[in-house]
PDB file of C-alpha atoms and ligand atoms in Angstrom:
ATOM      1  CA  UNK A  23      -8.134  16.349  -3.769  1.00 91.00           C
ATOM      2  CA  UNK A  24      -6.609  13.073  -2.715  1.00 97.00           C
ATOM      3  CA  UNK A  25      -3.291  11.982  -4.049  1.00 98.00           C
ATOM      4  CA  UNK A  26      -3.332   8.128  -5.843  1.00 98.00           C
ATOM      5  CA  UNK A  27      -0.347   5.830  -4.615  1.00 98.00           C
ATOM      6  CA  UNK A  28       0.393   2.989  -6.966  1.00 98.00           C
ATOM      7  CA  UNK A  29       0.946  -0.618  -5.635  1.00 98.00           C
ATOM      8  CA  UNK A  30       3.300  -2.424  -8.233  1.00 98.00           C
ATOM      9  CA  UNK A  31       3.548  -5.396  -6.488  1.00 98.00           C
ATOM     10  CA  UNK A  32       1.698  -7.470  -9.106  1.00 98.00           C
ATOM     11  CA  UNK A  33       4.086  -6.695 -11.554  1.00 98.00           C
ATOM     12  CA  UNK A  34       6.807  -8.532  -9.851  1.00 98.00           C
ATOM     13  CA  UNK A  35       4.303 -11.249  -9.218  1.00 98.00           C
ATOM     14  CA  UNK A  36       4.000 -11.447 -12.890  1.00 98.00           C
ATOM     15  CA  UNK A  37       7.508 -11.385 -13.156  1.00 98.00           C
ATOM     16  CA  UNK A  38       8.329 -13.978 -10.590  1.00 97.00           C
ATOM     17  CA  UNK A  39       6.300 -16.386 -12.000  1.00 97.00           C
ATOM     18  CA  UNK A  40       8.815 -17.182 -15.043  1.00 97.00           C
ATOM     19  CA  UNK A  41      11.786 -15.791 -12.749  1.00 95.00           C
ATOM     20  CA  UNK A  42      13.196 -13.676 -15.444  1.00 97.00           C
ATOM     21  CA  UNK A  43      13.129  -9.690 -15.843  1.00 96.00           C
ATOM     22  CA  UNK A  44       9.709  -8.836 -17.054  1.00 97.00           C
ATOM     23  CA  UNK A  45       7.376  -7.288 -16.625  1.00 98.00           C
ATOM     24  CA  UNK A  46      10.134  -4.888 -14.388  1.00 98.00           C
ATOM     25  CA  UNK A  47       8.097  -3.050 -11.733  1.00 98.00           C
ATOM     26  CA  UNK A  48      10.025  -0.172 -12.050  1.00 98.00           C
ATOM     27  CA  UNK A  49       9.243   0.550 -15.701  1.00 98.00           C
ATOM     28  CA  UNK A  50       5.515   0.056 -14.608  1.00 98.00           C
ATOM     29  CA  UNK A  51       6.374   2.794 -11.800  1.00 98.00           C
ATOM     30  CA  UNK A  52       7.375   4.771 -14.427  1.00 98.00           C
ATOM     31  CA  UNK A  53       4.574   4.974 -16.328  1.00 98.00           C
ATOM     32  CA  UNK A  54       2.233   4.955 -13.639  1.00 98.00           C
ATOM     33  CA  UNK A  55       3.515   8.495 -12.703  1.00 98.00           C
ATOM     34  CA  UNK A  56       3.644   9.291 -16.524  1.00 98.00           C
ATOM     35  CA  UNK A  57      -0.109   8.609 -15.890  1.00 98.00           C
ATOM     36  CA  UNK A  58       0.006  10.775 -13.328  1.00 98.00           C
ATOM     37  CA  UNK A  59       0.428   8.992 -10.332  1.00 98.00           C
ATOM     38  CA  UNK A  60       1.515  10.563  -7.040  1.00 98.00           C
ATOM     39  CA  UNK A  61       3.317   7.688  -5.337  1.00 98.00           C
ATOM     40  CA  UNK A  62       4.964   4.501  -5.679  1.00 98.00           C
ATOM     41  CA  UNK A  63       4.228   2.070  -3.401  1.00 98.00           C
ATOM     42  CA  UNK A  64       5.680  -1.724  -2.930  1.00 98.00           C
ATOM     43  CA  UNK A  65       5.553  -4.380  -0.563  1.00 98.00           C
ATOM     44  CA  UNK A  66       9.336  -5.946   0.472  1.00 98.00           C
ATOM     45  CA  UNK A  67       8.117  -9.405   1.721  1.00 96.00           C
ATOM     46  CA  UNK A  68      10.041 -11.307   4.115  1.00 95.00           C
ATOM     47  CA  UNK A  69       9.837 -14.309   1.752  1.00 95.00           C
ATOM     48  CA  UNK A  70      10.746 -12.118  -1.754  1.00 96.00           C
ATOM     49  CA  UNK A  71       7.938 -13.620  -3.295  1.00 95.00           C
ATOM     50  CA  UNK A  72       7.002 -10.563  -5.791  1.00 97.00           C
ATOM     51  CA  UNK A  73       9.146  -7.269  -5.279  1.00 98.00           C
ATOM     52  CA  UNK A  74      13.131  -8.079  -4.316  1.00 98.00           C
ATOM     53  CA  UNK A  75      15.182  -5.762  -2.859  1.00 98.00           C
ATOM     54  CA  UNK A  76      16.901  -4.674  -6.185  1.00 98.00           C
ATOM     55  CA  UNK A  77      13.476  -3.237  -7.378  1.00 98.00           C
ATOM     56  CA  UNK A  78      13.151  -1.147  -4.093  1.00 98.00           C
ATOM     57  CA  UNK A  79      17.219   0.265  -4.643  1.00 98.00           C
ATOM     58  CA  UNK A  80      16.329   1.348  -8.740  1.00 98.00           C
ATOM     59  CA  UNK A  81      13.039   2.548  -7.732  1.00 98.00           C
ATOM     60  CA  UNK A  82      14.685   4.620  -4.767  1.00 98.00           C
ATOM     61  CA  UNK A  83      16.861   6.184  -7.474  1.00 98.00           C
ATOM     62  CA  UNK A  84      14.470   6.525 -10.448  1.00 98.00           C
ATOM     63  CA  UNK A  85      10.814   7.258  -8.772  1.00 97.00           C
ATOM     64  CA  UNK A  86       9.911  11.409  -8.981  1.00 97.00           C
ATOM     65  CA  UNK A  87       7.008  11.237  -6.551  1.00 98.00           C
ATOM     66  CA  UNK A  88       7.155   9.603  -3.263  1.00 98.00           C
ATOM     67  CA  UNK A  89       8.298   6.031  -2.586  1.00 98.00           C
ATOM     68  CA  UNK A  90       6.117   4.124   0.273  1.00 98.00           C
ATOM     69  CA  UNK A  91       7.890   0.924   1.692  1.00 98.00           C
ATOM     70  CA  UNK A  92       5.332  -1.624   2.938  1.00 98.00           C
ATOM     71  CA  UNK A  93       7.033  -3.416   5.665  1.00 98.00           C
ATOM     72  CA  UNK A  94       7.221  -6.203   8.510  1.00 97.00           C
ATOM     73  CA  UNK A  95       8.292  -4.318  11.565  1.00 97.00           C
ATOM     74  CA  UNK A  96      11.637  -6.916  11.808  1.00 97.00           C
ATOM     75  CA  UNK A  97      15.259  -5.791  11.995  1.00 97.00           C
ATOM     76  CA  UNK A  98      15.531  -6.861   8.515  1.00 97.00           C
ATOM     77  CA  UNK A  99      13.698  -4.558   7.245  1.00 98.00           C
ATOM     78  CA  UNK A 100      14.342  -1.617   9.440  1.00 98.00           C
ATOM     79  CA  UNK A 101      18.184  -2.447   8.558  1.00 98.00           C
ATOM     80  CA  UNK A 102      16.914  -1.739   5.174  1.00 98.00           C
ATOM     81  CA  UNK A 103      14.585   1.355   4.928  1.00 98.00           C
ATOM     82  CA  UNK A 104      17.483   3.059   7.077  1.00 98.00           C
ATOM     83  CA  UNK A 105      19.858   1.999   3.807  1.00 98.00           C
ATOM     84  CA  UNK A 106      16.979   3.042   1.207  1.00 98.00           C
ATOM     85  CA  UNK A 107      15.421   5.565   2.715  1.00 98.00           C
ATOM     86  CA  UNK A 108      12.294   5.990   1.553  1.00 98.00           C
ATOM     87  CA  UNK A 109       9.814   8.526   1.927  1.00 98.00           C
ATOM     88  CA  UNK A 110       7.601   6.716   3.979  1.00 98.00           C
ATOM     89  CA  UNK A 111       7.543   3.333   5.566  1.00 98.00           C
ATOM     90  CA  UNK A 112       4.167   1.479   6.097  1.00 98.00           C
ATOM     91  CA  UNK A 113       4.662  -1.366   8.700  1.00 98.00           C
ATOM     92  CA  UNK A 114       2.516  -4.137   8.127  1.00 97.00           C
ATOM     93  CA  UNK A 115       1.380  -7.070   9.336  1.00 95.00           C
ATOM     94  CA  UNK A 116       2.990 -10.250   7.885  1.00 88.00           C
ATOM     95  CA  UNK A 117       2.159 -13.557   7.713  1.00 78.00           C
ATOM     96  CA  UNK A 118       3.883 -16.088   5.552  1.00 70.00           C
ATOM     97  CA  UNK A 119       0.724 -18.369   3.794  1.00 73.00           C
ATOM     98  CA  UNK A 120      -1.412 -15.254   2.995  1.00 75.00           C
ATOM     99  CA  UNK A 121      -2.244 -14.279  -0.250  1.00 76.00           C
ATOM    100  CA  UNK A 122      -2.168 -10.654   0.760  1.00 73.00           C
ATOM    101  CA  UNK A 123      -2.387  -8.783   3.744  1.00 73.00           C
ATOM    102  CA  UNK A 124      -5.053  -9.724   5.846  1.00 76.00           C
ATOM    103  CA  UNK A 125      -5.998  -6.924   8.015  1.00 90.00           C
ATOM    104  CA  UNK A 126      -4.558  -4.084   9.922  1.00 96.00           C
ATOM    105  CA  UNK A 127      -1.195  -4.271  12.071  1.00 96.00           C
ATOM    106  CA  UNK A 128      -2.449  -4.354  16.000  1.00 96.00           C
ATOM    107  CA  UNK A 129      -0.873  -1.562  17.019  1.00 97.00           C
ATOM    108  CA  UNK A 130      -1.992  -1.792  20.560  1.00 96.00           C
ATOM    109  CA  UNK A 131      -1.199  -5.395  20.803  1.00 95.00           C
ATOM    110  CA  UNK A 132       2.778  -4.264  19.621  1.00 96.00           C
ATOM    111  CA  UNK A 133       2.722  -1.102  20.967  1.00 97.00           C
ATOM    112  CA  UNK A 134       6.053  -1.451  23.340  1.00 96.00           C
ATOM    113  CA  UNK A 135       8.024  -2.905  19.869  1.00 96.00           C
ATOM    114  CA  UNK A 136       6.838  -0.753  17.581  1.00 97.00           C
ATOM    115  CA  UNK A 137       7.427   2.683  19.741  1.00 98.00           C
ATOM    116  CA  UNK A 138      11.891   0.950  18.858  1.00 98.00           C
ATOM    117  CA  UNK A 139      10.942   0.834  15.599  1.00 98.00           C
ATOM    118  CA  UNK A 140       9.033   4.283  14.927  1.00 98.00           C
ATOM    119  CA  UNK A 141      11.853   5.747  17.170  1.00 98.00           C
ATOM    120  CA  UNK A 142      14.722   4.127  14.666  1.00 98.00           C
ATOM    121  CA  UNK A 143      13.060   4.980  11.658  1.00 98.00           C
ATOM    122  CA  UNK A 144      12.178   8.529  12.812  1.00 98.00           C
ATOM    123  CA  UNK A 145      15.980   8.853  13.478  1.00 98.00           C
ATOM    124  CA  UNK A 146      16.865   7.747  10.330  1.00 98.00           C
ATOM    125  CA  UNK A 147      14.701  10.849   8.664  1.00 98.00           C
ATOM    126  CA  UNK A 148      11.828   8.069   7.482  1.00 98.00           C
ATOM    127  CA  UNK A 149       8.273   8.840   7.631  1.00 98.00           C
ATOM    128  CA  UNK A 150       5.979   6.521   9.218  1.00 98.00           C
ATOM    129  CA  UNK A 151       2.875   5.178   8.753  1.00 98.00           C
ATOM    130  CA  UNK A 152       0.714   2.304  10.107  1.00 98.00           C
ATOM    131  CA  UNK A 153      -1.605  -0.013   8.158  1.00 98.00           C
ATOM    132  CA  UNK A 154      -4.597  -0.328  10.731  1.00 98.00           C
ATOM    133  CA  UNK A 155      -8.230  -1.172  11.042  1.00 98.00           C
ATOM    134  CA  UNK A 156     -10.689   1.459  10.958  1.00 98.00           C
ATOM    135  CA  UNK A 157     -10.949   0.941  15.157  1.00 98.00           C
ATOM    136  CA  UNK A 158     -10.494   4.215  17.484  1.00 98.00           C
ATOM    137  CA  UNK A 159      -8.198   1.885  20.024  1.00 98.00           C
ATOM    138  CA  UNK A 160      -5.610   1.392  16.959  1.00 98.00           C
ATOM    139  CA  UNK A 161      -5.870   5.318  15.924  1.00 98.00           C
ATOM    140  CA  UNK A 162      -5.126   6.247  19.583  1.00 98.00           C
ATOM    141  CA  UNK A 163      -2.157   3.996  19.728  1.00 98.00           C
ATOM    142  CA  UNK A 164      -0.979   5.577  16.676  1.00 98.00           C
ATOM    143  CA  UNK A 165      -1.637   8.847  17.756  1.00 98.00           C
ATOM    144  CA  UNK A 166       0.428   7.685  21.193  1.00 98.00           C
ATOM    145  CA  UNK A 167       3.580   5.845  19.139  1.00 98.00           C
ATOM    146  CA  UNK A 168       3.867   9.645  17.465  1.00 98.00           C
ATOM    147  CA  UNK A 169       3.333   7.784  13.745  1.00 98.00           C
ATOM    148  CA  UNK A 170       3.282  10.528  11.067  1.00 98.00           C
ATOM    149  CA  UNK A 171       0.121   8.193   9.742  1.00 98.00           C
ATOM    150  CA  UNK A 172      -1.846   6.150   9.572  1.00 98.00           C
ATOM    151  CA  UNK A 173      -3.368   3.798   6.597  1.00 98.00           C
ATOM    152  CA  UNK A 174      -6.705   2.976   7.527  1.00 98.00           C
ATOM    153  CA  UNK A 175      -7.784  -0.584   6.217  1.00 98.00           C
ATOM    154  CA  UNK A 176     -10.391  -0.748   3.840  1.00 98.00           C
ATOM    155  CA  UNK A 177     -10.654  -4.381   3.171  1.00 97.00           C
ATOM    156  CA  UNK A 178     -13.404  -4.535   5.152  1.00 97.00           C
ATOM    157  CA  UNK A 179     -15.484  -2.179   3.496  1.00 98.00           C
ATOM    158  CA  UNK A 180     -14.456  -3.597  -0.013  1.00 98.00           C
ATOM    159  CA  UNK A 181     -15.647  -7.156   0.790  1.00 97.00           C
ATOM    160  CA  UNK A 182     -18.811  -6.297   2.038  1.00 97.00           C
ATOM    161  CA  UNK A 183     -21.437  -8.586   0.861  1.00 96.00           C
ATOM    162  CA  UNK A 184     -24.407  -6.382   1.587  1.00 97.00           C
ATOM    163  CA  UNK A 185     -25.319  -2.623   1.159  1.00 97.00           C
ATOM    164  CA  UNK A 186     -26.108  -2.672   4.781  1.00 98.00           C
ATOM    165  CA  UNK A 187     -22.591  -3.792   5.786  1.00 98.00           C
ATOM    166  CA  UNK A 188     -20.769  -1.886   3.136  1.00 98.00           C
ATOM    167  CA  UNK A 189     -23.027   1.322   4.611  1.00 98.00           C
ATOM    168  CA  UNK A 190     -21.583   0.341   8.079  1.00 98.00           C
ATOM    169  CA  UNK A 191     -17.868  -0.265   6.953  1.00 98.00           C
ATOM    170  CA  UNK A 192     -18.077   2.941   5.347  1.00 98.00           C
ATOM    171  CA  UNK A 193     -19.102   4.712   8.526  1.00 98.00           C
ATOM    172  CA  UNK A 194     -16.119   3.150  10.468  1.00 98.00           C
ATOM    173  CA  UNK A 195     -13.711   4.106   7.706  1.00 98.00           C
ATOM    174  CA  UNK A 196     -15.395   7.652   7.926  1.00 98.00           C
ATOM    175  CA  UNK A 197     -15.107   7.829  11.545  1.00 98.00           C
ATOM    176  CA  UNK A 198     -11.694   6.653  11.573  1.00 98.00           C
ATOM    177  CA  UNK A 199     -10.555   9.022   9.173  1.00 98.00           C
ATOM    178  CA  UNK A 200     -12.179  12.359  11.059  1.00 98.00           C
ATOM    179  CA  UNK A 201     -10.407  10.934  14.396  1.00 98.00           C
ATOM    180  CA  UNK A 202      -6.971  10.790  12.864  1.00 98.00           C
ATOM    181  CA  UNK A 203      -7.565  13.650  11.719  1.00 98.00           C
ATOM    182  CA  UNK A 204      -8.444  15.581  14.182  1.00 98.00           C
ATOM    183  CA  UNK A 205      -5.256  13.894  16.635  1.00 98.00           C
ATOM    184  CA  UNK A 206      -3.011  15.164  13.554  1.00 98.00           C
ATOM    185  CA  UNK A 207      -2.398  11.870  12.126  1.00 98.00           C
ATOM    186  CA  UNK A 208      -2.242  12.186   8.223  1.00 98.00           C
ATOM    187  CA  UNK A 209      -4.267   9.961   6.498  1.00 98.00           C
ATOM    188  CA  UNK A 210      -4.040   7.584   3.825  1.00 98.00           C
ATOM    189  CA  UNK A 211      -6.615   4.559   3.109  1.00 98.00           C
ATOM    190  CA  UNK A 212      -6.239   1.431   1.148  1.00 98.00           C
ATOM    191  CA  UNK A 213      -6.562  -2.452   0.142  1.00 97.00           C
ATOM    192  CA  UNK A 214      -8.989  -3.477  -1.943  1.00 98.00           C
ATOM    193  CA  UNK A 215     -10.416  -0.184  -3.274  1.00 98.00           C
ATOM    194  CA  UNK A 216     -11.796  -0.621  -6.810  1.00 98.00           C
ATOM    195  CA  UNK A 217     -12.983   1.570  -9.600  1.00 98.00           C
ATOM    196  CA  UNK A 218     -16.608   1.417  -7.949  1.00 97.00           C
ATOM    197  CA  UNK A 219     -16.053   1.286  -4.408  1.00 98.00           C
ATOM    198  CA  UNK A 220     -13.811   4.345  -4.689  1.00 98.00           C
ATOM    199  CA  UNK A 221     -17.194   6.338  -5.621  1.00 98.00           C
ATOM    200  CA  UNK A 222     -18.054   6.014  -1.628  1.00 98.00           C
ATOM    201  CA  UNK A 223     -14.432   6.566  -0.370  1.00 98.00           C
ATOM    202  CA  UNK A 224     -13.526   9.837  -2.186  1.00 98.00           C
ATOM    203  CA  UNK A 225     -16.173  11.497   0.075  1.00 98.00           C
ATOM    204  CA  UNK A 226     -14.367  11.367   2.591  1.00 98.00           C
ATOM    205  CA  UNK A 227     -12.427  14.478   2.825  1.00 98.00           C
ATOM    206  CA  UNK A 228      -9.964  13.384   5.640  1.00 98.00           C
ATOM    207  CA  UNK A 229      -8.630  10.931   3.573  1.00 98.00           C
ATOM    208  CA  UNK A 230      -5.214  12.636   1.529  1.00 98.00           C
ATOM    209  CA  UNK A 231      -4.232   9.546  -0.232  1.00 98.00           C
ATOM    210  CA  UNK A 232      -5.286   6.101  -1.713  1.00 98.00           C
ATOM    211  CA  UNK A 233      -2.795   3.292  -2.150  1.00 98.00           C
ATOM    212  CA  UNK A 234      -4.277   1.106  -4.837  1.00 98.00           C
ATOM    213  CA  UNK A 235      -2.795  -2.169  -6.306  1.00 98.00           C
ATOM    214  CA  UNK A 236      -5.075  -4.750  -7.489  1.00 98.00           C
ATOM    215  CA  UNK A 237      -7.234  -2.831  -9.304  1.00 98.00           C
ATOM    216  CA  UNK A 238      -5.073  -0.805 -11.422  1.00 98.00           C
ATOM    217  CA  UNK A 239      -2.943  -3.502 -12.148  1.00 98.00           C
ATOM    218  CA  UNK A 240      -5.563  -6.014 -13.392  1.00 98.00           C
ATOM    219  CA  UNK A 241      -7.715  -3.504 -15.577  1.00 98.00           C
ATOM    220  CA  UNK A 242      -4.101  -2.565 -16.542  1.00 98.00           C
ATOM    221  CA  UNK A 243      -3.866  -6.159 -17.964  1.00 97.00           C
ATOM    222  CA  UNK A 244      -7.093  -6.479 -19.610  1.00 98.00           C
ATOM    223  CA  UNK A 245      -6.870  -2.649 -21.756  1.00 97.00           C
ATOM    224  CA  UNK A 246      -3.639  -3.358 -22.361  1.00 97.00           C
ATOM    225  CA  UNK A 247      -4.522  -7.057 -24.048  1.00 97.00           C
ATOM    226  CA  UNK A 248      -5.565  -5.251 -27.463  1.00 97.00           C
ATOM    227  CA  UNK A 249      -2.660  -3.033 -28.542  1.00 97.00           C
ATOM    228  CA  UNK A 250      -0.284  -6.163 -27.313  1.00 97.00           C
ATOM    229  CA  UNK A 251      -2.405  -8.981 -29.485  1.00 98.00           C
ATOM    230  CA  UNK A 252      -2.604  -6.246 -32.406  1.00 98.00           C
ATOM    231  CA  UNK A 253       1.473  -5.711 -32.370  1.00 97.00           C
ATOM    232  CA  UNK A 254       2.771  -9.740 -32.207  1.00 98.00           C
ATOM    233  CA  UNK A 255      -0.054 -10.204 -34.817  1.00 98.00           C
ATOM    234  CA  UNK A 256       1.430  -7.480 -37.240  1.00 97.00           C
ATOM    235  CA  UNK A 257       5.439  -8.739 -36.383  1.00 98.00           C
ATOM    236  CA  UNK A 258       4.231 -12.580 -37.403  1.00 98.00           C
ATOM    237  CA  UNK A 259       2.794 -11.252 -40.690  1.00 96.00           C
ATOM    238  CA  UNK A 260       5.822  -9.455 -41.601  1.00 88.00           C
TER     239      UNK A 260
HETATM  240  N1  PXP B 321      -2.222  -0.959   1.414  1.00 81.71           N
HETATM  241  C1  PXP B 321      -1.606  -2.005   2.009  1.00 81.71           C
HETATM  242  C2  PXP B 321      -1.033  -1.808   3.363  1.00 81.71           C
HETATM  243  C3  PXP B 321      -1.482  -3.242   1.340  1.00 81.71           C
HETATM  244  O1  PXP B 321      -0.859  -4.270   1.959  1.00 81.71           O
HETATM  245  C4  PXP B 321      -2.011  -3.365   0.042  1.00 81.71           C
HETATM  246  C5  PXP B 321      -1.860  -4.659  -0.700  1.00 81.71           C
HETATM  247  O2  PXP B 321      -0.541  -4.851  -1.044  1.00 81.71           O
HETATM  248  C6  PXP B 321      -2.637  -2.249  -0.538  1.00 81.71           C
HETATM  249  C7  PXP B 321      -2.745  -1.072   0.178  1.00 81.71           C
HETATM  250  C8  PXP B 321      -3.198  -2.301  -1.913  1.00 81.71           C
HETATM  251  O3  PXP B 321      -4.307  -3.159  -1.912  1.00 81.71           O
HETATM  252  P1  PXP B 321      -4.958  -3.574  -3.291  1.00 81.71           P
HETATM  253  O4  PXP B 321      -3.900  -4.339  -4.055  1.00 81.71           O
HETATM  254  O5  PXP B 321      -6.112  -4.419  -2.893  1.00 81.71           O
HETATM  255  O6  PXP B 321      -5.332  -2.314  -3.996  1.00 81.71           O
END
């Protein structure tokens, strides 16, 4: 069975829009393991622009399952895992105009800055994995930079606009997921995986954990609209 990581980050988007202190992310991490969740996962952007650093210290203190940091590889943010210490740090890619991550980190591309960065955060007792596209090249380099995993991008997959791409993606996410595997790399998958999409991706056996955001969080919004209509309607008749 694969364990379900939950992205918050929209709830500080939600909360950044007004720039006051709700909805709080960490309440929502809360629940979500009340739920039954199995991680907590948020994204500390360079530019703050949903989840601040304050939200990343409470939930370090308050979470009961595992906390996964989703990272730039900068000094910034290596200065502050080693401070937080979460359970596992996810270095990303990171570009300032996106709207969310684009695609995996190249790996091989960075691989003489990242091995400083593994090697820091290794000695600083934090787990590490790397946000990559489902490509053999970038699983080798992981396998090489000693990463303790590796999250294999499913973007791809998700925005397929045919069944004959989508049947292709899958097969690169499947094949991605048996070579970690077999290297030793653990192996977690994510971005963009939906309540229908995920039908294809639990086959996959190699895969031990999903890291899901948008999804959650926007059905989240639209179940929750009822009971939250019903209750101001009831206080503004008395
Ligand atoms: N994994 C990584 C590395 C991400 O950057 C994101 C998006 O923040 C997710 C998983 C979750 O993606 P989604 O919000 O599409 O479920």
């Amino acid at each position: 069975m694969a364990r379900v990581a939950i992205n918050v980050d929209h709830v500080a988007t939600v909360r950044q829009a007004r720039q006051v202190n709700e909805p709080d992310p960490v309440t929502a991490a809360a629940l979500a393991e009340l739920a039954g969740a199995q991680g907590i996962v948020v994204h500390l952007r360079e530019d703050r622009r949903h989840i601040q650093d304050r939200d990343v210290e409470v939930l370090r203190r308050t979470i009961k399952t595992k906390l996964n940091l989703e990272m730039a590889a900068t000094d910034e943010m290596v200065k502050i895992a080693l401070q937080i210490k979460p359970d596992v740090v996810t270095l990303v890619p990171e570009k300032r105009q996106e709207l969310t991550t684009e695609g995996g980190l190249d790996v091989t591309l960075f691989e003489e800055s990242l091995k400083g960065v593994i090697k820091t955060l290794h000695d600083g007792d934090v787990a590490v994995s790397l946000f990559i596209n489902a490509d053999p090249n970038q699983i080798k380099t992981a396998h090489r930079l000693e990463s303790d995993y590796v999250e294999i991008h499913t973007g791809t997959f998700a925005d397929a606009a045919t069944f004959a791409e989508r049947q292709e993606e899958f097969e690169r996410v499947l094949t991605a997921a048996k070579l970690s595997r077999k290297l030793g790399l653990g192996v977690h998958a994510g971005h963009g995986v939906d309540y229908r999409n995920v039908l294809w991706l639990r086959k996959i056996s190699e895969i031990e954990e999903f890291s899901i955001g948008h999804a959650i969080i926007a059905r989240a919004v639209l179940t929750g609209i009822e009971r939250s209509v019903q209750e101001m309607i009831a206080l503004v008749n008395g």
